[in-house]
Every structure is written in structure tokens, then in C-alpha cells.
Amino acid sequence: MTLRTAVKDGVALVTLDRPDRHNAIDLDTAAELAATWRAFRCDDAVRAAVITGAGGRAFCTGLDRSAHVPQPSSPFSLDDPLLHIGPKANDLWKPVIAAVDGMACGGAFYLLGEAEFLIASENSTFFDPHTTYGMVSAYESMAMAQRMPYGEIARLALMGTAERLGAPRAYRIGLVSELTAPGAAAEVALRRAAVLADQPTEAVQGTVRALWAAREAAAAPALAHAPQLIALGNLPPDRQAELFAARKRPGHQEGGPDGGPPVR
């Protein structure tokens, strides 16, 4: 199993458990996430959830590059294994808090984009490596554009691995709602989730659905274009692999270049 779940007092803690891969998501993990959210729909013992990553170095670094995902030849079709890893994609309207401790990048934004709010440790960083490796940042950027000022997500998406958004700035621009000491994001998120779990369930879920409806109305036309933008803009997989293999690996700071771990 690449996912751990624990339920206590109405709150589920969902932990991506691949610390040796910086919690990158392979196909088994993607399937486990979807199954977990769908199971929570029918589990009245779960009234709120927290999603986090194991190990302290990364929340999630997106799709594991070792995952093989065959694609149809049509530019009008796209098989994206991360499209269904989030709670909303699985029709779960119980509130979910993301607890970020360490790196969150690329495909991690599918999860962050479907959380109600983010809590992050002060040493966390956010980045999007797509353009550096010849890929279009479409679904990821569209999700984060709902949470960040346009200039901030544009900089993050276009600068690729050359940009790091640190947790303090993420807090100042509203991406993160609360900062914690290193290693404490999940603990704090569980306390906030306990408050949500104690509220009347129907009112909480109705409010989650109302908030998401407002976001859906704005995002739906953009999302319809994503498969074609990816098909037209992505370099061939072998060229992407060459760029990834040639990445630099210096120590990074916010805004500094770094190839990073396996990411999508």
C-alpha cells in the first residue's frame, strides 16, 4: 500500500506514503486515492479529512516519472492518471484540508486545488517544473489560478524549476491559510479538521458544495481546453526525458534553479 489512512473522532488522516520517492504518485497510488475518497462518501464516521505526505521532505511531487501511461494518438484525447486523485473529482463533499510539509510541485496541485484550504510548515516550497521539461502546465495551473493571484501563478508556471514559492510568501498571497513550525502542518490541520467535524454535517457539506460550485462556474470553460493544449504543446516523451536527464541538481533556494525529484 502506498497510502495510509486513519480515522479518529470524525477526522480521517490520509497520508501519501512513498517518502523514498518524495511521495510521487504512481498508478497504484492514484487508484488508492480515488478509492479512498469514494469510500469516505459512504462512511458516516468520516466528517472531515486531512491529506498530507510522509517523511517531512515533500507533500507530493506529482506523477512518478517511472509510471508508464500510454496515450491515444488523437490530439483531442488525453489519458491523465491524476485527473481523478482529488476528493471533488470523486464526488466527495466533506471538507478536506491539505497539510504541506516540504515540497509540493507539479501534479501535487491536483490535490491542493481540491482542498478547502492549505496549512503549510514554514519551510515548505511550491513549484511547477512542467515548462522546464517541455510540458504544458494546464490542469495544474488552472487549479492554482483559482487560489492565487494571476501574476503569482503565471510566474510559478512559466518559470519552471527556476522558481520556488516559499511558504511565507504563499501565506502572504493567500495560497496558504496558516503557517506552522517545520513538521507540524499535519498536527495543526488535524486540529482544524476536528472543528469542522464537530459542526452540523449537512451544513458543512452544503457549504463545501456551494463554494465549489462558484469555482466550477469559472473553471469549466478553461478546463475544456486543457487536453488539446497539452497535446499541442507537449514535447515528445523522449525529448522530455532528455531534458529531465540533463537537469541541474544544485541546492535550491526560493527562486533558484533546481532539477528536484521525480515530478510531473
mmCIF file of N, CA and C in Angstrom, residues 30-158:
data_model
loop_
_atom_site.group_PDB
_atom_site.id
_atom_site.type_symbol
_atom_site.label_atom_id
_atom_site.label_comp_id
_atom_site.label_asym_id
_atom_site.label_seq_id
_atom_site.Cartn_x
_atom_site.Cartn_y
_atom_site.Cartn_z
ATOM 1 N N ALA A 30 -2.499 6.498 -7.368
ATOM 2 C CA ALA A 30 -3.616 7.239 -7.958
ATOM 3 C C ALA A 30 -4.919 6.477 -7.767
ATOM 4 N N ALA A 31 -4.870 5.158 -7.984
ATOM 5 C CA ALA A 31 -6.074 4.342 -7.812
ATOM 6 C C ALA A 31 -6.488 4.294 -6.344
ATOM 7 N N GLU A 32 -5.511 4.220 -5.430
ATOM 8 C CA GLU A 32 -5.821 4.189 -3.997
ATOM 9 C C GLU A 32 -6.463 5.496 -3.547
ATOM 10 N N LEU A 33 -5.962 6.623 -4.040
ATOM 11 C CA LEU A 33 -6.548 7.907 -3.668
ATOM 12 C C LEU A 33 -8.004 7.989 -4.105
ATOM 13 N N ALA A 34 -8.276 7.641 -5.345
ATOM 14 C CA ALA A 34 -9.649 7.697 -5.837
ATOM 15 C C ALA A 34 -10.559 6.781 -5.023
ATOM 16 N N ALA A 35 -10.083 5.567 -4.736
ATOM 17 C CA ALA A 35 -10.892 4.621 -3.965
ATOM 18 C C ALA A 35 -11.125 5.125 -2.541
ATOM 19 N N THR A 36 -10.127 5.776 -1.957
ATOM 20 C CA THR A 36 -10.249 6.296 -0.586
ATOM 21 C C THR A 36 -11.310 7.383 -0.508
ATOM 22 N N TRP A 37 -11.252 8.351 -1.423
ATOM 23 C CA TRP A 37 -12.246 9.428 -1.399
ATOM 24 C C TRP A 37 -13.651 8.873 -1.604
ATOM 25 N N ARG A 38 -13.777 7.905 -2.502
ATOM 26 C CA ARG A 38 -15.110 7.362 -2.766
ATOM 27 C C ARG A 38 -15.629 6.567 -1.560
ATOM 28 N N ALA A 39 -14.725 5.904 -0.859
ATOM 29 C CA ALA A 39 -15.139 5.178 0.346
ATOM 30 C C ALA A 39 -15.615 6.141 1.422
ATOM 31 N N PHE A 40 -14.971 7.305 1.525
ATOM 32 C CA PHE A 40 -15.370 8.290 2.529
ATOM 33 C C PHE A 40 -16.779 8.821 2.278
ATOM 34 N N ARG A 41 -17.234 8.799 1.042
ATOM 35 C CA ARG A 41 -18.576 9.298 0.720
ATOM 36 C C ARG A 41 -19.650 8.556 1.519
ATOM 37 N N CYS A 42 -19.430 7.266 1.717
ATOM 38 C CA CYS A 42 -20.436 6.419 2.364
ATOM 39 C C CYS A 42 -20.088 6.088 3.811
ATOM 40 N N ASP A 43 -19.039 6.685 4.319
ATOM 41 C CA ASP A 43 -18.593 6.392 5.679
ATOM 42 C C ASP A 43 -18.984 7.555 6.594
ATOM 43 N N ASP A 44 -20.039 7.359 7.367
ATOM 44 C CA ASP A 44 -20.516 8.431 8.239
ATOM 45 C C ASP A 44 -19.568 8.703 9.404
ATOM 46 N N ALA A 45 -18.600 7.825 9.619
ATOM 47 C CA ALA A 45 -17.610 8.068 10.671
ATOM 48 C C ALA A 45 -16.607 9.134 10.244
ATOM 49 N N VAL A 46 -16.560 9.427 8.954
ATOM 50 C CA VAL A 46 -15.656 10.458 8.424
ATOM 51 C C VAL A 46 -16.466 11.711 8.126
ATOM 52 N N ARG A 47 -16.162 12.794 8.829
ATOM 53 C CA ARG A 47 -16.863 14.061 8.613
ATOM 54 C C ARG A 47 -15.930 15.154 8.086
ATOM 55 N N ALA A 48 -14.626 14.902 8.139
ATOM 56 C CA ALA A 48 -13.629 15.824 7.586
ATOM 57 C C ALA A 48 -12.364 15.012 7.353
ATOM 58 N N ALA A 49 -11.466 15.548 6.518
ATOM 59 C CA ALA A 49 -10.245 14.797 6.201
ATOM 60 C C ALA A 49 -9.064 15.744 6.061
ATOM 61 N N VAL A 50 -7.882 15.183 6.302
ATOM 62 C CA VAL A 50 -6.609 15.873 6.090
ATOM 63 C C VAL A 50 -5.785 15.018 5.143
ATOM 64 N N ILE A 51 -5.182 15.636 4.123
ATOM 65 C CA ILE A 51 -4.287 14.940 3.209
ATOM 66 C C ILE A 51 -2.880 15.489 3.414
ATOM 67 N N THR A 52 -1.898 14.612 3.581
ATOM 68 C CA THR A 52 -0.521 15.035 3.815
ATOM 69 C C THR A 52 0.425 14.015 3.212
ATOM 70 N N GLY A 53 1.740 14.263 3.347
ATOM 71 C CA GLY A 53 2.750 13.351 2.830
ATOM 72 C C GLY A 53 3.688 12.905 3.927
ATOM 73 N N ALA A 54 4.201 11.692 3.793
ATOM 74 C CA ALA A 54 5.093 11.126 4.803
ATOM 75 C C ALA A 54 6.529 11.608 4.598
ATOM 76 N N GLY A 55 7.290 11.617 5.666
ATOM 77 C CA GLY A 55 8.727 11.812 5.576
ATOM 78 C C GLY A 55 9.242 13.202 5.864
ATOM 79 N N GLY A 56 8.405 14.230 5.718
ATOM 80 C CA GLY A 56 8.824 15.588 6.040
ATOM 81 C C GLY A 56 9.560 16.330 4.940
ATOM 82 N N ARG A 57 9.994 15.643 3.889
ATOM 83 C CA ARG A 57 10.721 16.320 2.811
ATOM 84 C C ARG A 57 9.798 16.812 1.709
ATOM 85 N N ALA A 58 8.653 16.143 1.553
ATOM 86 C CA ALA A 58 7.748 16.515 0.460
ATOM 87 C C ALA A 58 6.314 16.162 0.816
ATOM 88 N N PHE A 59 5.407 17.054 0.446
ATOM 89 C CA PHE A 59 3.982 16.723 0.465
ATOM 90 C C PHE A 59 3.703 15.757 -0.674
ATOM 91 N N CYS A 60 4.071 16.165 -1.883
ATOM 92 C CA CYS A 60 3.894 15.337 -3.071
ATOM 93 C C CYS A 60 4.647 16.013 -4.215
ATOM 94 N N THR A 61 5.270 15.223 -5.076
ATOM 95 C CA THR A 61 5.982 15.776 -6.223
ATOM 96 C C THR A 61 5.354 15.332 -7.548
ATOM 97 N N GLY A 62 4.049 15.097 -7.531
ATOM 98 C CA GLY A 62 3.332 14.818 -8.770
ATOM 99 C C GLY A 62 3.443 13.387 -9.233
ATOM 100 N N LEU A 63 3.240 13.195 -10.518
ATOM 101 C CA LEU A 63 3.264 11.856 -11.098
ATOM 102 C C LEU A 63 4.690 11.322 -11.141
ATOM 103 N N ASP A 64 4.882 10.120 -10.629
ATOM 104 C CA ASP A 64 6.189 9.479 -10.679
ATOM 105 C C ASP A 64 6.578 9.271 -12.147
ATOM 106 N N ARG A 65 7.763 9.745 -12.507
ATOM 107 C CA ARG A 65 8.174 9.666 -13.908
ATOM 108 C C ARG A 65 8.414 8.235 -14.374
ATOM 109 N N SER A 66 8.468 7.294 -13.460
ATOM 110 C CA SER A 66 8.605 5.898 -13.869
ATOM 111 C C SER A 66 7.271 5.288 -14.295
ATOM 112 N N ALA A 67 6.171 5.986 -14.034
ATOM 113 C CA ALA A 67 4.853 5.478 -14.419
ATOM 114 C C ALA A 67 4.689 5.555 -15.929
ATOM 115 N N HIS A 68 4.218 4.471 -16.524
ATOM 116 C CA HIS A 68 4.008 4.428 -17.976
ATOM 117 C C HIS A 68 2.530 4.617 -18.258
ATOM 118 N N VAL A 69 2.193 5.684 -18.964
ATOM 119 C CA VAL A 69 0.802 5.999 -19.281
ATOM 120 C C VAL A 69 0.658 6.124 -20.800
ATOM 121 N N PRO A 70 0.267 5.059 -21.494
ATOM 122 C CA PRO A 70 0.098 5.139 -22.950
ATOM 123 C C PRO A 70 -0.966 6.179 -23.310
ATOM 124 N N GLN A 71 -0.729 6.895 -24.404
ATOM 125 C CA GLN A 71 -1.648 7.950 -24.805
ATOM 126 C C GLN A 71 -2.260 7.624 -26.164
ATOM 127 N N PRO A 72 -3.534 7.991 -26.363
ATOM 128 C CA PRO A 72 -4.131 7.835 -27.690
ATOM 129 C C PRO A 72 -3.444 8.758 -28.694
ATOM 130 N N SER A 73 -3.494 8.383 -29.953
ATOM 131 C CA SER A 73 -2.820 9.182 -30.971
ATOM 132 C C SER A 73 -3.569 10.470 -31.296
ATOM 133 N N SER A 74 -4.848 10.533 -30.974
ATOM 134 C CA SER A 74 -5.650 11.710 -31.298
ATOM 135 C C SER A 74 -5.255 12.905 -30.438
ATOM 136 N N PRO A 75 -5.050 14.097 -31.046
ATOM 137 C CA PRO A 75 -4.756 15.289 -30.252
ATOM 138 C C PRO A 75 -5.960 15.796 -29.462
ATOM 139 N N PHE A 76 -7.123 15.172 -29.679
ATOM 140 C CA PHE A 76 -8.336 15.588 -28.977
ATOM 141 C C PHE A 76 -8.626 14.706 -27.773
ATOM 142 N N SER A 77 -7.716 13.795 -27.461
ATOM 143 C CA SER A 77 -7.891 12.887 -26.334
ATOM 144 C C SER A 77 -6.640 12.906 -25.468
ATOM 145 N N LEU A 78 -6.836 12.721 -24.183
ATOM 146 C CA LEU A 78 -5.722 12.686 -23.240
ATOM 147 C C LEU A 78 -6.092 11.781 -22.081
ATOM 148 N N ASP A 79 -5.212 10.844 -21.764
ATOM 149 C CA ASP A 79 -5.396 9.995 -20.593
ATOM 150 C C ASP A 79 -4.486 10.518 -19.489
ATOM 151 N N ASP A 80 -5.068 11.173 -18.514
ATOM 152 C CA ASP A 80 -4.313 11.770 -17.416
ATOM 153 C C ASP A 80 -4.624 11.006 -16.141
ATOM 154 N N PRO A 81 -3.666 10.250 -15.601
ATOM 155 C CA PRO A 81 -3.941 9.426 -14.417
ATOM 156 C C PRO A 81 -4.174 10.220 -13.148
ATOM 157 N N LEU A 82 -3.896 11.529 -13.171
ATOM 158 C CA LEU A 82 -4.080 12.329 -11.967
ATOM 159 C C LEU A 82 -5.411 13.080 -11.934
ATOM 160 N N LEU A 83 -6.183 12.993 -12.999
ATOM 161 C CA LEU A 83 -7.438 13.743 -13.044
ATOM 162 C C LEU A 83 -8.421 13.319 -11.964
ATOM 163 N N HIS A 84 -8.284 12.098 -11.467
ATOM 164 C CA HIS A 84 -9.273 11.571 -10.524
ATOM 165 C C HIS A 84 -8.670 11.260 -9.156
ATOM 166 N N ILE A 85 -7.600 11.967 -8.792
ATOM 167 C CA ILE A 85 -6.992 11.689 -7.484
ATOM 168 C C ILE A 85 -7.533 12.598 -6.388
ATOM 169 N N GLY A 86 -8.301 13.616 -6.734
ATOM 170 C CA GLY A 86 -8.785 14.566 -5.744
ATOM 171 C C GLY A 86 -10.153 14.216 -5.204
ATOM 172 N N PRO A 87 -10.520 14.782 -4.063
ATOM 173 C CA PRO A 87 -11.828 14.472 -3.454
ATOM 174 C C PRO A 87 -13.008 14.937 -4.299
ATOM 175 N N LYS A 88 -12.931 16.111 -4.891
ATOM 176 C CA LYS A 88 -14.065 16.624 -5.663
ATOM 177 C C LYS A 88 -14.275 15.813 -6.927
ATOM 178 N N ALA A 89 -13.180 15.350 -7.530
ATOM 179 C CA ALA A 89 -13.279 14.515 -8.725
ATOM 180 C C ALA A 89 -13.993 13.206 -8.428
ATOM 181 N N ASN A 90 -14.040 12.836 -7.142
ATOM 182 C CA ASN A 90 -14.722 11.614 -6.717
ATOM 183 C C ASN A 90 -16.014 11.893 -5.966
ATOM 184 N N ASP A 91 -16.543 13.100 -6.170
ATOM 185 C CA ASP A 91 -17.852 13.466 -5.633
ATOM 186 C C ASP A 91 -17.906 13.424 -4.107
ATOM 187 N N LEU A 92 -16.787 13.772 -3.468
ATOM 188 C CA LEU A 92 -16.752 13.864 -2.006
ATOM 189 C C LEU A 92 -16.910 15.323 -1.611
ATOM 190 N N TRP A 93 -17.940 15.620 -0.823
ATOM 191 C CA TRP A 93 -18.215 16.997 -0.429
ATOM 192 C C TRP A 93 -18.013 17.212 1.064
ATOM 193 N N LYS A 94 -17.297 16.298 1.697
ATOM 194 C CA LYS A 94 -16.837 16.507 3.065
ATOM 195 C C LYS A 94 -15.559 17.348 2.997
ATOM 196 N N PRO A 95 -15.345 18.252 3.941
ATOM 197 C CA PRO A 95 -14.206 19.169 3.834
ATOM 198 C C PRO A 95 -12.865 18.449 3.957
ATOM 199 N N VAL A 96 -11.922 18.895 3.132
ATOM 200 C CA VAL A 96 -10.573 18.325 3.108
ATOM 201 C C VAL A 96 -9.562 19.459 3.278
ATOM 202 N N ILE A 97 -8.626 19.275 4.207
ATOM 203 C CA ILE A 97 -7.543 20.232 4.433
ATOM 204 C C ILE A 97 -6.245 19.604 3.952
ATOM 205 N N ALA A 98 -5.444 20.353 3.209
ATOM 206 C CA ALA A 98 -4.124 19.875 2.791
ATOM 207 C C ALA A 98 -3.081 20.365 3.779
ATOM 208 N N ALA A 99 -2.267 19.446 4.287
ATOM 209 C CA ALA A 99 -1.179 19.773 5.216
ATOM 210 C C ALA A 99 0.140 19.570 4.486
ATOM 211 N N VAL A 100 0.804 20.662 4.142
ATOM 212 C CA VAL A 100 2.012 20.625 3.315
ATOM 213 C C VAL A 100 3.245 20.779 4.202
ATOM 214 N N ASP A 101 4.145 19.819 4.090
ATOM 215 C CA ASP A 101 5.393 19.858 4.845
ATOM 216 C C ASP A 101 6.509 19.481 3.882
ATOM 217 N N GLY A 102 7.235 20.471 3.379
ATOM 218 C CA GLY A 102 8.266 20.205 2.382
ATOM 219 C C GLY A 102 7.816 20.639 0.997
ATOM 220 N N MET A 103 8.274 19.931 -0.020
ATOM 221 C CA MET A 103 7.989 20.308 -1.401
ATOM 222 C C MET A 103 6.572 19.908 -1.820
ATOM 223 N N ALA A 104 5.949 20.769 -2.604
ATOM 224 C CA ALA A 104 4.684 20.460 -3.271
ATOM 225 C C ALA A 104 4.803 20.999 -4.683
ATOM 226 N N CYS A 105 4.757 20.139 -5.657
ATOM 227 C CA CYS A 105 5.004 20.625 -7.007
ATOM 228 C C CYS A 105 4.261 19.796 -8.050
ATOM 229 N N GLY A 106 4.124 20.402 -9.244
ATOM 230 C CA GLY A 106 3.553 19.705 -10.387
ATOM 231 C C GLY A 106 2.198 19.107 -10.083
ATOM 232 N N GLY A 107 2.100 17.792 -10.254
ATOM 233 C CA GLY A 107 0.830 17.101 -10.072
ATOM 234 C C GLY A 107 0.271 17.164 -8.665
ATOM 235 N N ALA A 108 1.068 17.604 -7.684
ATOM 236 C CA ALA A 108 0.522 17.814 -6.343
ATOM 237 C C ALA A 108 -0.595 18.836 -6.370
ATOM 238 N N PHE A 109 -0.580 19.704 -7.395
ATOM 239 C CA PHE A 109 -1.583 20.761 -7.458
ATOM 240 C C PHE A 109 -2.983 20.217 -7.726
ATOM 241 N N TYR A 110 -3.089 18.994 -8.251
ATOM 242 C CA TYR A 110 -4.409 18.374 -8.389
ATOM 243 C C TYR A 110 -5.039 18.188 -7.007
ATOM 244 N N LEU A 111 -4.224 17.792 -6.033
ATOM 245 C CA LEU A 111 -4.724 17.605 -4.669
ATOM 246 C C LEU A 111 -4.934 18.940 -3.974
ATOM 247 N N LEU A 112 -3.963 19.845 -4.085
ATOM 248 C CA LEU A 112 -4.094 21.139 -3.428
ATOM 249 C C LEU A 112 -5.276 21.917 -3.985
ATOM 250 N N GLY A 113 -5.513 21.789 -5.279
ATOM 251 C CA GLY A 113 -6.610 22.520 -5.902
ATOM 252 C C GLY A 113 -7.979 22.067 -5.454
ATOM 253 N N GLU A 114 -8.075 20.856 -4.913
ATOM 254 C CA GLU A 114 -9.374 20.338 -4.480
ATOM 255 C C GLU A 114 -9.504 20.294 -2.965
ATOM 256 N N ALA A 115 -8.563 20.873 -2.261
ATOM 257 C CA ALA A 115 -8.689 21.008 -0.798
ATOM 258 C C ALA A 115 -9.428 22.295 -0.476
ATOM 259 N N GLU A 116 -10.083 22.329 0.675
ATOM 260 C CA GLU A 116 -10.779 23.554 1.093
ATOM 261 C C GLU A 116 -9.785 24.647 1.442
ATOM 262 N N PHE A 117 -8.728 24.298 2.153
ATOM 263 C CA PHE A 117 -7.664 25.264 2.410
ATOM 264 C C PHE A 117 -6.382 24.514 2.739
ATOM 265 N N LEU A 118 -5.275 25.271 2.697
ATOM 266 C CA LEU A 118 -3.945 24.696 2.875
ATOM 267 C C LEU A 118 -3.326 25.213 4.165
ATOM 268 N N ILE A 119 -2.686 24.301 4.892
ATOM 269 C CA ILE A 119 -1.857 24.643 6.042
ATOM 270 C C ILE A 119 -0.461 24.122 5.714
ATOM 271 N N ALA A 120 0.556 24.960 5.902
ATOM 272 C CA ALA A 120 1.905 24.580 5.492
ATOM 273 C C ALA A 120 2.931 24.919 6.559
ATOM 274 N N SER A 121 3.937 24.082 6.674
ATOM 275 C CA SER A 121 5.059 24.409 7.550
ATOM 276 C C SER A 121 5.880 25.509 6.892
ATOM 277 N N GLU A 122 6.552 26.281 7.690
ATOM 278 C CA GLU A 122 7.236 27.473 7.195
ATOM 279 C C GLU A 122 8.414 27.163 6.281
ATOM 280 N N ASN A 123 8.856 25.913 6.236
ATOM 281 C CA ASN A 123 9.950 25.529 5.343
ATOM 282 C C ASN A 123 9.443 24.880 4.052
ATOM 283 N N SER A 124 8.153 24.918 3.808
ATOM 284 C CA SER A 124 7.589 24.304 2.597
ATOM 285 C C SER A 124 7.836 25.179 1.377
ATOM 286 N N THR A 125 7.864 24.553 0.206
ATOM 287 C CA THR A 125 8.024 25.273 -1.050
ATOM 288 C C THR A 125 7.080 24.701 -2.097
ATOM 289 N N PHE A 126 6.679 25.573 -3.020
ATOM 290 C CA PHE A 126 5.787 25.207 -4.111
ATOM 291 C C PHE A 126 6.479 25.553 -5.429
ATOM 292 N N PHE A 127 6.402 24.648 -6.402
ATOM 293 C CA PHE A 127 6.941 24.960 -7.725
ATOM 294 C C PHE A 127 6.284 24.075 -8.775
ATOM 295 N N ASP A 128 6.477 24.456 -10.041
ATOM 296 C CA ASP A 128 5.849 23.738 -11.151
ATOM 297 C C ASP A 128 6.892 23.519 -12.247
ATOM 298 N N PRO A 129 7.385 22.294 -12.418
ATOM 299 C CA PRO A 129 8.501 22.051 -13.337
ATOM 300 C C PRO A 129 8.107 21.831 -14.798
ATOM 301 N N HIS A 130 6.827 21.904 -15.124
ATOM 302 C CA HIS A 130 6.375 21.484 -16.455
ATOM 303 C C HIS A 130 7.148 22.109 -17.606
ATOM 304 N N THR A 131 7.212 23.439 -17.641
ATOM 305 C CA THR A 131 7.794 24.083 -18.815
ATOM 306 C C THR A 131 9.273 23.738 -18.976
ATOM 307 N N THR A 132 9.982 23.567 -17.891
ATOM 308 C CA THR A 132 11.401 23.220 -17.970
ATOM 309 C C THR A 132 11.609 21.907 -18.715
ATOM 310 N N TYR A 133 10.682 20.983 -18.556
ATOM 311 C CA TYR A 133 10.826 19.666 -19.171
ATOM 312 C C TYR A 133 9.940 19.497 -20.405
ATOM 313 N N GLY A 134 9.532 20.628 -20.997
ATOM 314 C CA GLY A 134 8.826 20.576 -22.272
ATOM 315 C C GLY A 134 7.384 20.153 -22.192
ATOM 316 N N MET A 135 6.727 20.465 -21.075
ATOM 317 C CA MET A 135 5.326 20.092 -20.907
ATOM 318 C C MET A 135 4.474 21.325 -20.631
ATOM 319 N N VAL A 136 3.228 21.275 -21.060
ATOM 320 C CA VAL A 136 2.277 22.344 -20.780
ATOM 321 C C VAL A 136 1.727 22.166 -19.366
ATOM 322 N N SER A 137 1.749 23.210 -18.582
ATOM 323 C CA SER A 137 1.085 23.201 -17.279
ATOM 324 C C SER A 137 -0.337 23.687 -17.499
ATOM 325 N N ALA A 138 -1.264 22.767 -17.620
ATOM 326 C CA ALA A 138 -2.647 23.118 -17.942
ATOM 327 C C ALA A 138 -3.557 22.898 -16.731
ATOM 328 N N TYR A 139 -3.876 21.637 -16.438
ATOM 329 C CA TYR A 139 -4.761 21.362 -15.303
ATOM 330 C C TYR A 139 -4.187 21.939 -14.008
ATOM 331 N N GLU A 140 -2.873 21.812 -13.824
ATOM 332 C CA GLU A 140 -2.251 22.288 -12.597
ATOM 333 C C GLU A 140 -2.405 23.798 -12.450
ATOM 334 N N SER A 141 -2.063 24.522 -13.520
ATOM 335 C CA SER A 141 -2.152 25.979 -13.467
ATOM 336 C C SER A 141 -3.595 26.448 -13.330
ATOM 337 N N MET A 142 -4.511 25.755 -14.008
ATOM 338 C CA MET A 142 -5.920 26.136 -13.912
ATOM 339 C C MET A 142 -6.437 25.951 -12.492
ATOM 340 N N ALA A 143 -6.003 24.879 -11.838
ATOM 341 C CA ALA A 143 -6.420 24.650 -10.453
ATOM 342 C C ALA A 143 -5.875 25.728 -9.530
ATOM 343 N N MET A 144 -4.593 26.057 -9.699
ATOM 344 C CA MET A 144 -3.976 27.019 -8.794
ATOM 345 C C MET A 144 -4.371 28.454 -9.118
ATOM 346 N N ALA A 145 -4.801 28.703 -10.356
ATOM 347 C CA ALA A 145 -5.280 30.048 -10.700
ATOM 348 C C ALA A 145 -6.541 30.407 -9.934
ATOM 349 N N GLN A 146 -7.234 29.395 -9.400
ATOM 350 C CA GLN A 146 -8.401 29.641 -8.567
ATOM 351 C C GLN A 146 -8.018 30.012 -7.136
ATOM 352 N N ARG A 147 -6.725 29.830 -6.795
ATOM 353 C CA ARG A 147 -6.286 30.044 -5.422
ATOM 354 C C ARG A 147 -5.255 31.148 -5.274
ATOM 355 N N MET A 148 -4.686 31.620 -6.400
ATOM 356 C CA MET A 148 -3.570 32.557 -6.347
ATOM 357 C C MET A 148 -3.829 33.730 -7.290
ATOM 358 N N PRO A 149 -3.244 34.898 -7.019
ATOM 359 C CA PRO A 149 -3.302 35.988 -7.984
ATOM 360 C C PRO A 149 -2.681 35.560 -9.311
ATOM 361 N N TYR A 150 -3.205 36.113 -10.414
ATOM 362 C CA TYR A 150 -2.758 35.684 -11.745
ATOM 363 C C TYR A 150 -1.249 35.813 -11.904
ATOM 364 N N GLY A 151 -0.688 36.931 -11.513
ATOM 365 C CA GLY A 151 0.745 37.129 -11.685
ATOM 366 C C GLY A 151 1.577 36.101 -10.945
ATOM 367 N N GLU A 152 1.095 35.652 -9.792
ATOM 368 C CA GLU A 152 1.840 34.677 -9.000
ATOM 369 C C GLU A 152 1.823 33.292 -9.657
ATOM 370 N N ILE A 153 0.666 32.846 -10.104
ATOM 371 C CA ILE A 153 0.618 31.523 -10.738
ATOM 372 C C ILE A 153 1.288 31.572 -12.098
ATOM 373 N N ALA A 154 1.186 32.701 -12.813
ATOM 374 C CA ALA A 154 1.866 32.810 -14.103
ATOM 375 C C ALA A 154 3.378 32.692 -13.915
ATOM 376 N N ARG A 155 3.899 33.378 -12.917
ATOM 377 C CA ARG A 155 5.342 33.299 -12.648
ATOM 378 C C ARG A 155 5.736 31.879 -12.279
ATOM 379 N N LEU A 156 4.964 31.243 -11.392
ATOM 380 C CA LEU A 156 5.277 29.895 -10.926
ATOM 381 C C LEU A 156 5.269 28.904 -12.091
ATOM 382 N N ALA A 157 4.235 28.992 -12.946
ATOM 383 C CA ALA A 157 4.086 28.029 -14.034
ATOM 384 C C ALA A 157 5.093 28.267 -15.153
ATOM 385 N N LEU A 158 5.340 29.523 -15.491
ATOM 386 C CA LEU A 158 6.194 29.820 -16.640
ATOM 387 C C LEU A 158 7.679 29.681 -16.321
#
